[in-house]
Coordinates of N, CA and C in Angstrom, one line a residue:
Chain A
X1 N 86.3 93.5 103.3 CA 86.1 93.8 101.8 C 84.8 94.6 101.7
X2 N 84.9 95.5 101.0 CA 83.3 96.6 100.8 C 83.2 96.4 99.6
X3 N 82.3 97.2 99.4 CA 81.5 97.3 98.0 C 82.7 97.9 97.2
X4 N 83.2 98.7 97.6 CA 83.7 100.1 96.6 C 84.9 98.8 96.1
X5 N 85.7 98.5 96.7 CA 86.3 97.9 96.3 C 86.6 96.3 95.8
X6 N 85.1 95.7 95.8 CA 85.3 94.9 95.1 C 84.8 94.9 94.0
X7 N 83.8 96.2 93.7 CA 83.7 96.6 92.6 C 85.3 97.4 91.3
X8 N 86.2 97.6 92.6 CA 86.8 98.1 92.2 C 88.1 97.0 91.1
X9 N 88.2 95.8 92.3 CA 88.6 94.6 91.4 C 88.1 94.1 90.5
X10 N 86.6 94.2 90.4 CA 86.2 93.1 89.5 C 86.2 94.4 88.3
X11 N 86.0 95.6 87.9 CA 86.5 96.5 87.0 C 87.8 96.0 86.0
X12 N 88.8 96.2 87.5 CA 90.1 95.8 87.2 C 90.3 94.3 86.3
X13 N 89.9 93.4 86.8 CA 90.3 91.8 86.4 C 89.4 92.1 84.8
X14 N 88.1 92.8 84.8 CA 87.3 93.0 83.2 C 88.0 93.7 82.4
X15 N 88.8 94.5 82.9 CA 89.5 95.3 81.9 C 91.1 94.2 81.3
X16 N 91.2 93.4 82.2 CA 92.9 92.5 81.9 C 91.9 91.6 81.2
X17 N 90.5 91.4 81.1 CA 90.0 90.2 80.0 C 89.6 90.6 79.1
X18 N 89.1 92.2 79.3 CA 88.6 92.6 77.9 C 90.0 92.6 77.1
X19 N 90.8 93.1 77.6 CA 92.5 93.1 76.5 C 92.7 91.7 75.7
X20 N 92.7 90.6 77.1 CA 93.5 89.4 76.9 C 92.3 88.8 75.8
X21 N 90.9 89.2 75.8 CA 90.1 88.6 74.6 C 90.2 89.3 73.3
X22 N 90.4 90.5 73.2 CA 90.8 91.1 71.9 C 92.2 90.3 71.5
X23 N 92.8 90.4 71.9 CA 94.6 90.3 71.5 C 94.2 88.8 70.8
X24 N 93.3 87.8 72.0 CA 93.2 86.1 71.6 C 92.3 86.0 70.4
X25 N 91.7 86.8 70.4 CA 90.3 86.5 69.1 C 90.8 87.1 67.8
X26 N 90.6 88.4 67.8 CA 91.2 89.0 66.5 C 92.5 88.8 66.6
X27 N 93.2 88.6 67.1 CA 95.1 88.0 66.9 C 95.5 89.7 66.6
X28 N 94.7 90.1 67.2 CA 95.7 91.6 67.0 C 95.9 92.9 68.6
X29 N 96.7 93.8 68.1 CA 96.9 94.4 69.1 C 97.5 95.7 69.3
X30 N 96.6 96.2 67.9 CA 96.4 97.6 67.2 C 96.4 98.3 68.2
X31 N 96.9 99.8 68.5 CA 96.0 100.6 69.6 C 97.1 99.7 70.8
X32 N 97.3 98.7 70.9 CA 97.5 98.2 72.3 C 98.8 99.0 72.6
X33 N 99.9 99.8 73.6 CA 100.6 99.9 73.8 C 101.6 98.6 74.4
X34 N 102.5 98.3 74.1 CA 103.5 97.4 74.8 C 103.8 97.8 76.0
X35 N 104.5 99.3 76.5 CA 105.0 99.9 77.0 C 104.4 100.0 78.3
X36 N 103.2 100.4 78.4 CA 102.0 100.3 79.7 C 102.1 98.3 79.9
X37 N 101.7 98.1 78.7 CA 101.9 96.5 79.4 C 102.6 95.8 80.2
X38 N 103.8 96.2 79.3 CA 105.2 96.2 80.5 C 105.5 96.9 81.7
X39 N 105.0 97.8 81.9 CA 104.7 98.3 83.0 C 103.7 97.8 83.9
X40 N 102.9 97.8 83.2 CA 101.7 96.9 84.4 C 102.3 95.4 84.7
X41 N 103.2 94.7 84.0 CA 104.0 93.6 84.4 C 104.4 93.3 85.8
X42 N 105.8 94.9 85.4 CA 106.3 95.0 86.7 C 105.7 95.5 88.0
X43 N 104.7 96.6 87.8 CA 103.8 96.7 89.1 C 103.2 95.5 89.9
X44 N 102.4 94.4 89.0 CA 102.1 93.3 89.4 C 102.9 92.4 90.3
X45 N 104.7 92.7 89.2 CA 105.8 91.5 90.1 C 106.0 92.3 91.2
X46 N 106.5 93.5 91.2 CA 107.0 94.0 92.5 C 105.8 94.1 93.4
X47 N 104.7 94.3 93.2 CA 103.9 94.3 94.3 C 103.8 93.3 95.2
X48 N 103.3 91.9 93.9 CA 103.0 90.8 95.1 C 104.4 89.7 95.3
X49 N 105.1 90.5 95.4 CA 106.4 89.8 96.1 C 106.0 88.8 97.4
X50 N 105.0 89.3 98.1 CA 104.4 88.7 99.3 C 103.5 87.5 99.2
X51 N 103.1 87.3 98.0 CA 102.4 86.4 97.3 C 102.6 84.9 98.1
X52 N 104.0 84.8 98.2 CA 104.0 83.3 98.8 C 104.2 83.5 100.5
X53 N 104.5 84.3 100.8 CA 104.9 85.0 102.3 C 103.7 85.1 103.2
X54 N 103.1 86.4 102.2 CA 101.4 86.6 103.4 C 100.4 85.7 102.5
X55 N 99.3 84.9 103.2 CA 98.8 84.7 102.9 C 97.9 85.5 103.7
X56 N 96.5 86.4 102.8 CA 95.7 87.1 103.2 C 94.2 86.7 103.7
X57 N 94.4 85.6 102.2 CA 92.6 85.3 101.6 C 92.9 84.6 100.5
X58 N 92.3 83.5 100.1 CA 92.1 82.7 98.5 C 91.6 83.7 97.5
X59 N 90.8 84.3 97.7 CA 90.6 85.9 97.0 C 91.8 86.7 96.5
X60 N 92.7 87.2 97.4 CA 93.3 87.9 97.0 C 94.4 86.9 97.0
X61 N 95.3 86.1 97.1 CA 95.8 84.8 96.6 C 95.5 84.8 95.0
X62 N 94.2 84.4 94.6 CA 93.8 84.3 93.3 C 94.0 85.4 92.4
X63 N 93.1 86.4 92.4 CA 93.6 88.1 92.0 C 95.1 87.8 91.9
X64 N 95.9 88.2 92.7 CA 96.8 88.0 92.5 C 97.7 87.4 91.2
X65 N 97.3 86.3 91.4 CA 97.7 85.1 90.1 C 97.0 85.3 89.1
X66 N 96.3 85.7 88.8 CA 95.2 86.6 87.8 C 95.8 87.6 87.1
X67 N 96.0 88.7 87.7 CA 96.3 89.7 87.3 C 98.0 89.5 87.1
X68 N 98.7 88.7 87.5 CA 100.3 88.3 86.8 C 100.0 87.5 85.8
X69 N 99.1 86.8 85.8 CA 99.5 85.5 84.8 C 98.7 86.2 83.7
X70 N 97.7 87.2 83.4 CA 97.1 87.8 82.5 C 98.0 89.1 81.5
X71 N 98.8 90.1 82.9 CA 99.7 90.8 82.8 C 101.0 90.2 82.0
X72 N 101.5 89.4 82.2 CA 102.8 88.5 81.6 C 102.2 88.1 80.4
X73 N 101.2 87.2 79.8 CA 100.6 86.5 78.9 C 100.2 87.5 77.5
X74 N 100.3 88.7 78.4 CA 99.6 90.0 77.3 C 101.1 90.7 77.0
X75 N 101.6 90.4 77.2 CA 103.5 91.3 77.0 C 103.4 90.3 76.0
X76 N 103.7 88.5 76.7 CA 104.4 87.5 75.8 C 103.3 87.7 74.2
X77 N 102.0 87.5 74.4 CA 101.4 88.0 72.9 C 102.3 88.8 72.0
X78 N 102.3 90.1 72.9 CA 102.5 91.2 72.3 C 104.5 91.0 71.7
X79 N 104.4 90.0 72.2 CA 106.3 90.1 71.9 C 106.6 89.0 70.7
X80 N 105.9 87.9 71.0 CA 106.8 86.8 71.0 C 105.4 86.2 69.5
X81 N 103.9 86.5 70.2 CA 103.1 85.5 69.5 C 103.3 85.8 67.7
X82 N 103.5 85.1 66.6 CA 103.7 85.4 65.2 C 102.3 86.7 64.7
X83 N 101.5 86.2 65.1 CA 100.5 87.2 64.3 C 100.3 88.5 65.1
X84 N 100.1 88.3 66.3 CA 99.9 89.0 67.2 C 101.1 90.7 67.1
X85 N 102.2 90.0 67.1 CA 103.2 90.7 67.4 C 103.2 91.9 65.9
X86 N 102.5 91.2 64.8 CA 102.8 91.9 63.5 C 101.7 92.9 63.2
X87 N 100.8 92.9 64.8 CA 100.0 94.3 64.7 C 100.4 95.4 65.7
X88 N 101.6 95.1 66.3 CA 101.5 96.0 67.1 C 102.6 97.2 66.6
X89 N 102.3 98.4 67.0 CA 102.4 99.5 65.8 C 103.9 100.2 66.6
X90 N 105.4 99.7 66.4 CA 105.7 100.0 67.6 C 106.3 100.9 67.3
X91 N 106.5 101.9 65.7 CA 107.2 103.4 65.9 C 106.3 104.3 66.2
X92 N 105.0 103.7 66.5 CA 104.1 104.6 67.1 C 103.9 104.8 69.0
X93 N 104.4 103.6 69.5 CA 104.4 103.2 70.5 C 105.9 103.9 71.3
X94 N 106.2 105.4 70.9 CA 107.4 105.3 71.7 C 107.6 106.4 72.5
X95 N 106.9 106.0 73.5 CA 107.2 106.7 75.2 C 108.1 105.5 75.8
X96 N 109.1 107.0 76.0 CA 111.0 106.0 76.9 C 110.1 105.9 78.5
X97 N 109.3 104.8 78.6 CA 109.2 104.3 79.3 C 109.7 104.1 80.8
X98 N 111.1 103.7 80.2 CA 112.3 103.7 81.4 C 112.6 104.7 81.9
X99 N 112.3 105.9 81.5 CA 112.4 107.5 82.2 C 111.6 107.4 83.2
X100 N 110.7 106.5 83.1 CA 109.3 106.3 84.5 C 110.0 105.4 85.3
X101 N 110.5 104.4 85.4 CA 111.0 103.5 86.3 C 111.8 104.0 87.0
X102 N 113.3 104.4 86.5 CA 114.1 104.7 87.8 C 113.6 106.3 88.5
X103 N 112.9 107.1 88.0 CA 112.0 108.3 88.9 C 111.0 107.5 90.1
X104 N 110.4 106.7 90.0 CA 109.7 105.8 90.5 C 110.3 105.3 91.7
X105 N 111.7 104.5 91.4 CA 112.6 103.3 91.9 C 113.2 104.8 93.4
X106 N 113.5 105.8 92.9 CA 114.3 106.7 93.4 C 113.7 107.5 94.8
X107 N 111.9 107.4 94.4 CA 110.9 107.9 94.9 C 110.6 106.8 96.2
X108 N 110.4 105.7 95.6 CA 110.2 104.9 96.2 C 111.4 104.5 97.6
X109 N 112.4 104.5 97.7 CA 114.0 104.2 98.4 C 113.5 106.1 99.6
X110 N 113.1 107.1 98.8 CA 112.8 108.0 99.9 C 111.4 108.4 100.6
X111 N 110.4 107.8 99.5 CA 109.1 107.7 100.4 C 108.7 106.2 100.5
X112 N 108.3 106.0 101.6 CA 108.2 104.1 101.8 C 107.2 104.5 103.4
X113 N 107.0 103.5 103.5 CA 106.4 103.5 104.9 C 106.9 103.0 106.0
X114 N 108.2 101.7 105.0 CA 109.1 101.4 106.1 C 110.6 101.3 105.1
X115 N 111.7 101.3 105.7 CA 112.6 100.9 104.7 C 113.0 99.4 104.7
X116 N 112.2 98.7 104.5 CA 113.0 97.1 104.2 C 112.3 97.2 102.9
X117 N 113.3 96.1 102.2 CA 112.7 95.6 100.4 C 111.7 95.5 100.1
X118 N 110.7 94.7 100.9 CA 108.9 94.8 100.4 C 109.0 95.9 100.1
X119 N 108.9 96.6 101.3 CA 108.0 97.9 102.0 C 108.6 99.2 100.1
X120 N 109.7 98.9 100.1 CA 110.2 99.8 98.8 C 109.3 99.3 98.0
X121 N 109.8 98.1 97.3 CA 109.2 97.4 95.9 C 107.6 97.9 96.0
X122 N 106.9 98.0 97.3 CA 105.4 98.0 97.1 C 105.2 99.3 96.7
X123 N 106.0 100.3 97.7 CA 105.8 102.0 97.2 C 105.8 102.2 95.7
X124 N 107.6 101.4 95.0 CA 107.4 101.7 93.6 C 106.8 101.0 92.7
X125 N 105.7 99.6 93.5 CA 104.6 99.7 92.5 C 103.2 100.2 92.3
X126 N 103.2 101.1 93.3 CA 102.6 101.9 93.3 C 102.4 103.6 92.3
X127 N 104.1 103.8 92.7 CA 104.2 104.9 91.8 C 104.0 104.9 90.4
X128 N 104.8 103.4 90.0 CA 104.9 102.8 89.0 C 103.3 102.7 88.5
X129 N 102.5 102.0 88.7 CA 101.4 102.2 88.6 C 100.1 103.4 88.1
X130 N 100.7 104.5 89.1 CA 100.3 105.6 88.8 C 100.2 106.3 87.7
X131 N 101.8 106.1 87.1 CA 102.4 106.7 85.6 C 102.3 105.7 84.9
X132 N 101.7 104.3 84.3 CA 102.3 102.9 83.4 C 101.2 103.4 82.4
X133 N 99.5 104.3 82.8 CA 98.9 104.2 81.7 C 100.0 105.7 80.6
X134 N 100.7 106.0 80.6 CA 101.2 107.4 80.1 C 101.3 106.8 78.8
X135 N 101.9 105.7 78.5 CA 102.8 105.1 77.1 C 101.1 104.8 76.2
X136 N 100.6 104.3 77.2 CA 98.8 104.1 76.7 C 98.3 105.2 75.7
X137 N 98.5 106.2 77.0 CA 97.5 107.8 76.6 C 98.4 108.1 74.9
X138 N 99.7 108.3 75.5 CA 100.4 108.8 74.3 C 99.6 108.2 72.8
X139 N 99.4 107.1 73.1 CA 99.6 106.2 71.7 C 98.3 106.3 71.8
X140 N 97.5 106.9 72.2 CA 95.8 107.0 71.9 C 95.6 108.1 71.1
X141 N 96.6 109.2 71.3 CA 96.8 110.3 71.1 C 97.2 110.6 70.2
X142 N 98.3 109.6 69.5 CA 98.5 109.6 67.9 C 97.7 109.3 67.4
X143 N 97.5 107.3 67.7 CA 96.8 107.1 66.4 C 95.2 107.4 66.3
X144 N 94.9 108.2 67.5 CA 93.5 109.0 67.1 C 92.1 108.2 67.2
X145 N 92.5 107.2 65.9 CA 91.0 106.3 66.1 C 91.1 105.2 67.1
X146 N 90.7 105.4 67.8 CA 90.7 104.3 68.9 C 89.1 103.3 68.6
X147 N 89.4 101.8 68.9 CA 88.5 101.2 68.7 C 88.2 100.4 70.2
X148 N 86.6 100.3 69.5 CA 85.6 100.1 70.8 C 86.7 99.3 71.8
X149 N 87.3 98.2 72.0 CA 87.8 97.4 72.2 C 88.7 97.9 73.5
X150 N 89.6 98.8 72.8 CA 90.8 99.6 73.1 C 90.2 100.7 74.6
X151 N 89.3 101.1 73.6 CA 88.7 102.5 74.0 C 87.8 101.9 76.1
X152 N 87.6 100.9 75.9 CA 86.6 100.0 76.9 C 87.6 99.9 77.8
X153 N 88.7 98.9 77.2 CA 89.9 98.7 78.2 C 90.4 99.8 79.1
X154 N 90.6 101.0 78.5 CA 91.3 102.0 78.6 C 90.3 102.9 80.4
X155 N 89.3 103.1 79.2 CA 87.7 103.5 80.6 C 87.8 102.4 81.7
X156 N 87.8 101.0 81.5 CA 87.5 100.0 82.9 C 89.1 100.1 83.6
X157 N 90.6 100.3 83.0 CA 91.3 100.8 84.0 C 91.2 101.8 84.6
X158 N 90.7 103.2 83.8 CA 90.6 104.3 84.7 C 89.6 104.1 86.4
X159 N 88.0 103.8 85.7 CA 87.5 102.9 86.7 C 88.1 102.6 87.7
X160 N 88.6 101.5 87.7 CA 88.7 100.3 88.7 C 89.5 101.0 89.8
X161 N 90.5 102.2 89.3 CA 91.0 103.2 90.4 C 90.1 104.3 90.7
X162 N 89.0 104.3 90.5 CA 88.0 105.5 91.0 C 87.7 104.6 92.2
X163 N 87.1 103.7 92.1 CA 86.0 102.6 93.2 C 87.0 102.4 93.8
X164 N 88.3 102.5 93.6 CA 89.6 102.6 94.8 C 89.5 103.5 95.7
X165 N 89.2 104.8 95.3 CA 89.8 105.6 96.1 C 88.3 106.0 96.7
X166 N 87.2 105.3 96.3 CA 86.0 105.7 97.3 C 85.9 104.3 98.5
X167 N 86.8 103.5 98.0 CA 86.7 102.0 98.9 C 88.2 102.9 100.1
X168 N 89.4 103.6 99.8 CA 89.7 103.9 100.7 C 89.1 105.3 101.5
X169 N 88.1 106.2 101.0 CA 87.1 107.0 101.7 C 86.9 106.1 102.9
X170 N 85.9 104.9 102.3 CA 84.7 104.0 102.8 C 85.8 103.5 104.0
X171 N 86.8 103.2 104.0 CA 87.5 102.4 105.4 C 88.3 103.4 105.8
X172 N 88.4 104.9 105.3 CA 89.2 106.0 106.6 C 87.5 106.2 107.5
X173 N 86.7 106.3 106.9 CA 85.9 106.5 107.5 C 84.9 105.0 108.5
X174 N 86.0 103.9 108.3 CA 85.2 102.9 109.3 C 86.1 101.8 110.0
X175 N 87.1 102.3 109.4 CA 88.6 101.9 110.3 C 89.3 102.5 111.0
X176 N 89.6 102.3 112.3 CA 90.4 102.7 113.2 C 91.9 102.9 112.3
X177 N 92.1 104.2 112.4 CA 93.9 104.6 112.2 C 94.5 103.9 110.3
X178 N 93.4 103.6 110.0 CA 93.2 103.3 108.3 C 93.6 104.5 107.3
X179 N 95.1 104.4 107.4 CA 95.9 105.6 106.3 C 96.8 105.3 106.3
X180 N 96.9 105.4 104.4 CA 98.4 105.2 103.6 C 98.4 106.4 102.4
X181 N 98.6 107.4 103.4 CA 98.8 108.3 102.1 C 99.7 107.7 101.1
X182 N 100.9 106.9 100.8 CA 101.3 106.2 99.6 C 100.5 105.8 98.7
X183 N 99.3 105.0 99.1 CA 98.1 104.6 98.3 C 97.6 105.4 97.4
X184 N 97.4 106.5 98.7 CA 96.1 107.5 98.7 C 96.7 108.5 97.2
X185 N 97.7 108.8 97.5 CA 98.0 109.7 96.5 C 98.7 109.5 95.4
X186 N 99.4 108.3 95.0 CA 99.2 107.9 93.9 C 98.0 107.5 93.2
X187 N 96.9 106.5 94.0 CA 95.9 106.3 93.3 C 95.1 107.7 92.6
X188 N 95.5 109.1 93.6 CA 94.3 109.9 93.6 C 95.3 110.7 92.2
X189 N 96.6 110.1 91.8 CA 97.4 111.0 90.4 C 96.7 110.1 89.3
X190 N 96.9 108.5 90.2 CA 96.6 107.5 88.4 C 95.6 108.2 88.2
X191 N 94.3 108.3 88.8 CA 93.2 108.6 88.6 C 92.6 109.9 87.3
X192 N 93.7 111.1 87.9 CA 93.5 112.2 86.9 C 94.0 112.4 86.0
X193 N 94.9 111.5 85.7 CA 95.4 110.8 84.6 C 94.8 110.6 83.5
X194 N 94.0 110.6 84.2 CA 92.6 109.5 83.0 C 91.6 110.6 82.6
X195 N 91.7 111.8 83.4 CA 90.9 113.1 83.3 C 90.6 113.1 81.9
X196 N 91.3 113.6 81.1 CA 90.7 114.1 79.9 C 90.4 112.9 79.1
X197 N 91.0 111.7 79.4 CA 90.6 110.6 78.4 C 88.8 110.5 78.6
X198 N 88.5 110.4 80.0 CA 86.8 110.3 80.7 C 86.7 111.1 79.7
X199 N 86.9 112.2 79.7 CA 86.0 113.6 79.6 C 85.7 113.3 77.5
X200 N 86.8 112.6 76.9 CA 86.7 112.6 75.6 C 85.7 111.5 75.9
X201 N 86.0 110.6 76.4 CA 85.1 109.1 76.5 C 83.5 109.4 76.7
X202 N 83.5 110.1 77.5 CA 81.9 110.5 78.0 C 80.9 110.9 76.9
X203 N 82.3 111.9 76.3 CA 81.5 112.6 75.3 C 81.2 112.4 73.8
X204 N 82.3 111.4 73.4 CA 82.1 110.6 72.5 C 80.6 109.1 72.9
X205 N 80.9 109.0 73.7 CA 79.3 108.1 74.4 C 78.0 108.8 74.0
X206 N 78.4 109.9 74.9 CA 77.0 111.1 74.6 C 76.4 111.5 73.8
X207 N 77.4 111.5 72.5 CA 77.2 111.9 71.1 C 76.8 110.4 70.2
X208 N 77.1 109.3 71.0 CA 77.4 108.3 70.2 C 77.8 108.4 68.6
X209 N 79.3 108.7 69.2 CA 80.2 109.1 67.9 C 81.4 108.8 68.0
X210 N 82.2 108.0 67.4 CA 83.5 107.3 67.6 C 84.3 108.1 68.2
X211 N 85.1 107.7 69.2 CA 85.5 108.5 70.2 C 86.9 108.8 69.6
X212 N 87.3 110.5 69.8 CA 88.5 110.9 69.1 C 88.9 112.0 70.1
X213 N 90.4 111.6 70.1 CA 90.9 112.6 70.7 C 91.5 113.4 70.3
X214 N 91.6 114.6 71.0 CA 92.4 116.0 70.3 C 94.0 115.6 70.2
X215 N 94.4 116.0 68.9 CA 95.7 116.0 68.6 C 96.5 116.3 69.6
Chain B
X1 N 101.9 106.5 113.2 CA 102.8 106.2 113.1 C 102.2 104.6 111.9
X2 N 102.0 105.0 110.9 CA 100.9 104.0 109.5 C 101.2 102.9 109.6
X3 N 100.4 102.0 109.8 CA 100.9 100.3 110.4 C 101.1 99.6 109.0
X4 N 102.7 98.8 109.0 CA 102.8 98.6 108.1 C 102.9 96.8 108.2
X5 N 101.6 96.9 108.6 CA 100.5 95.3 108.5 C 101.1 95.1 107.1
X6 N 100.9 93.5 106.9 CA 101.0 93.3 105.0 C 99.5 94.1 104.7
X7 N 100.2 94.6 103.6 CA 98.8 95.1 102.6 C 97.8 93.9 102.3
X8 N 96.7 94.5 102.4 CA 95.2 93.7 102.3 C 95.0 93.5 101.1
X9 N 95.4 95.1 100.4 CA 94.3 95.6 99.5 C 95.4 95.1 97.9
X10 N 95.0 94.6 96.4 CA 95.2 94.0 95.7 C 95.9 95.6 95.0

């Protein structure tokens, strides 16, 4: 475990509590997309399928159960809770979603690193992954005003896959035969993903001036 | 030939 990346999880786990405390305190979940949520669901399940299989580390064991039980908890708000569910804005929220999954599902069955079932499910949560903030961006992109809250969440995901891809720099360069282009290049798509959101983000910081994005 | 050890990484 290095620096890069466990800075990179503890980014990651801040950003599933900055959400899970907004949505629990104010009972709302304005701004929030469903759509990424549910997606980050399934990236979670199909990843750690191995959950009960490998055991790695009580670390990553835990993460693990963290990031599903946080992931799942933040859909159920978003679905099921009475108040919660009456903020979420969902004719604004509509990226078809499911256009990302089976492109993903199809990607994954021809690029894999091995073909058994893990070895797929991991690829397409991976890819999955890559594309889940899209329904996000969209919906930042309409309703324009994004609040501090939202706006934080949004930055500590993009994060937490930068300190990724310098924690897999940090171990091609200190591990023997350490390469997954799978990883590598999805992480290095989610990442620029997030390009222009940084670039509005920074500069709304800089200005300290509510952060707004171009139509 | 990318060793497909269980993944480490979260």
């Amino acid at each position: 475990m290095n620096m890069f990346r466990f800075l990179g999880d503890m980014t990651h786990l801040f950003s599933v509590l900055v959400l899970l405390l907004k949505i629990h305190t104010i009972k709302s979940c304005a701004g929030i997309s469903l759509k990424t949520q549910e997606l980050y669901a399934i990236v979670f399940a199909t990843r750690y399928l191995d959950l009960f299989t490998d055991y790695i580390s009580l670390y990553n064991t835990v993460m693990k159960l963290v990031y599903l039980g946080s992931s799942l908890s933040i859909v159920w708000y978003m679905r099921r809770h009475k108040l919660v569910r009456r903020s979420y804005d969902k004719d604004q929220d509509t990226f078809r979603h499911h256009f990302l999954i089976l492109p993903c599902l199809i990607l994954a069955l021809l690029i894999n690193e091995k073909f058994t079932f893990m070895e797929v499910m991991w690829a397409f949560s991976l890819y999955l992954e890559a594309v889940a903030i899209l329904p996000q961006l969209v919906l930042l992109q309409r309703t324009r005003n994004i609040d501090n809250l939202t706006g934080q969440y949004v930055f500590l995901l993009g994060a937490y896959r930068s300190f990724y891809i310098l924690n897999w720099i940090y171990r091609y360069f200190t591990e023997v035969h350490y390469v997954h282009w799978i990883t590598w290049i999805s992480g290095l798509v989610q990442t620029l993903l997030y390009g222009d959101f940084f670039y509005y983000y920074f500069h709304s910081w800089k200005n300290n001036e509510k952060l707004q994005l171009p139509a | 030939e990318e060793e497909t050890a269980s993944h480490d990484e979260l």
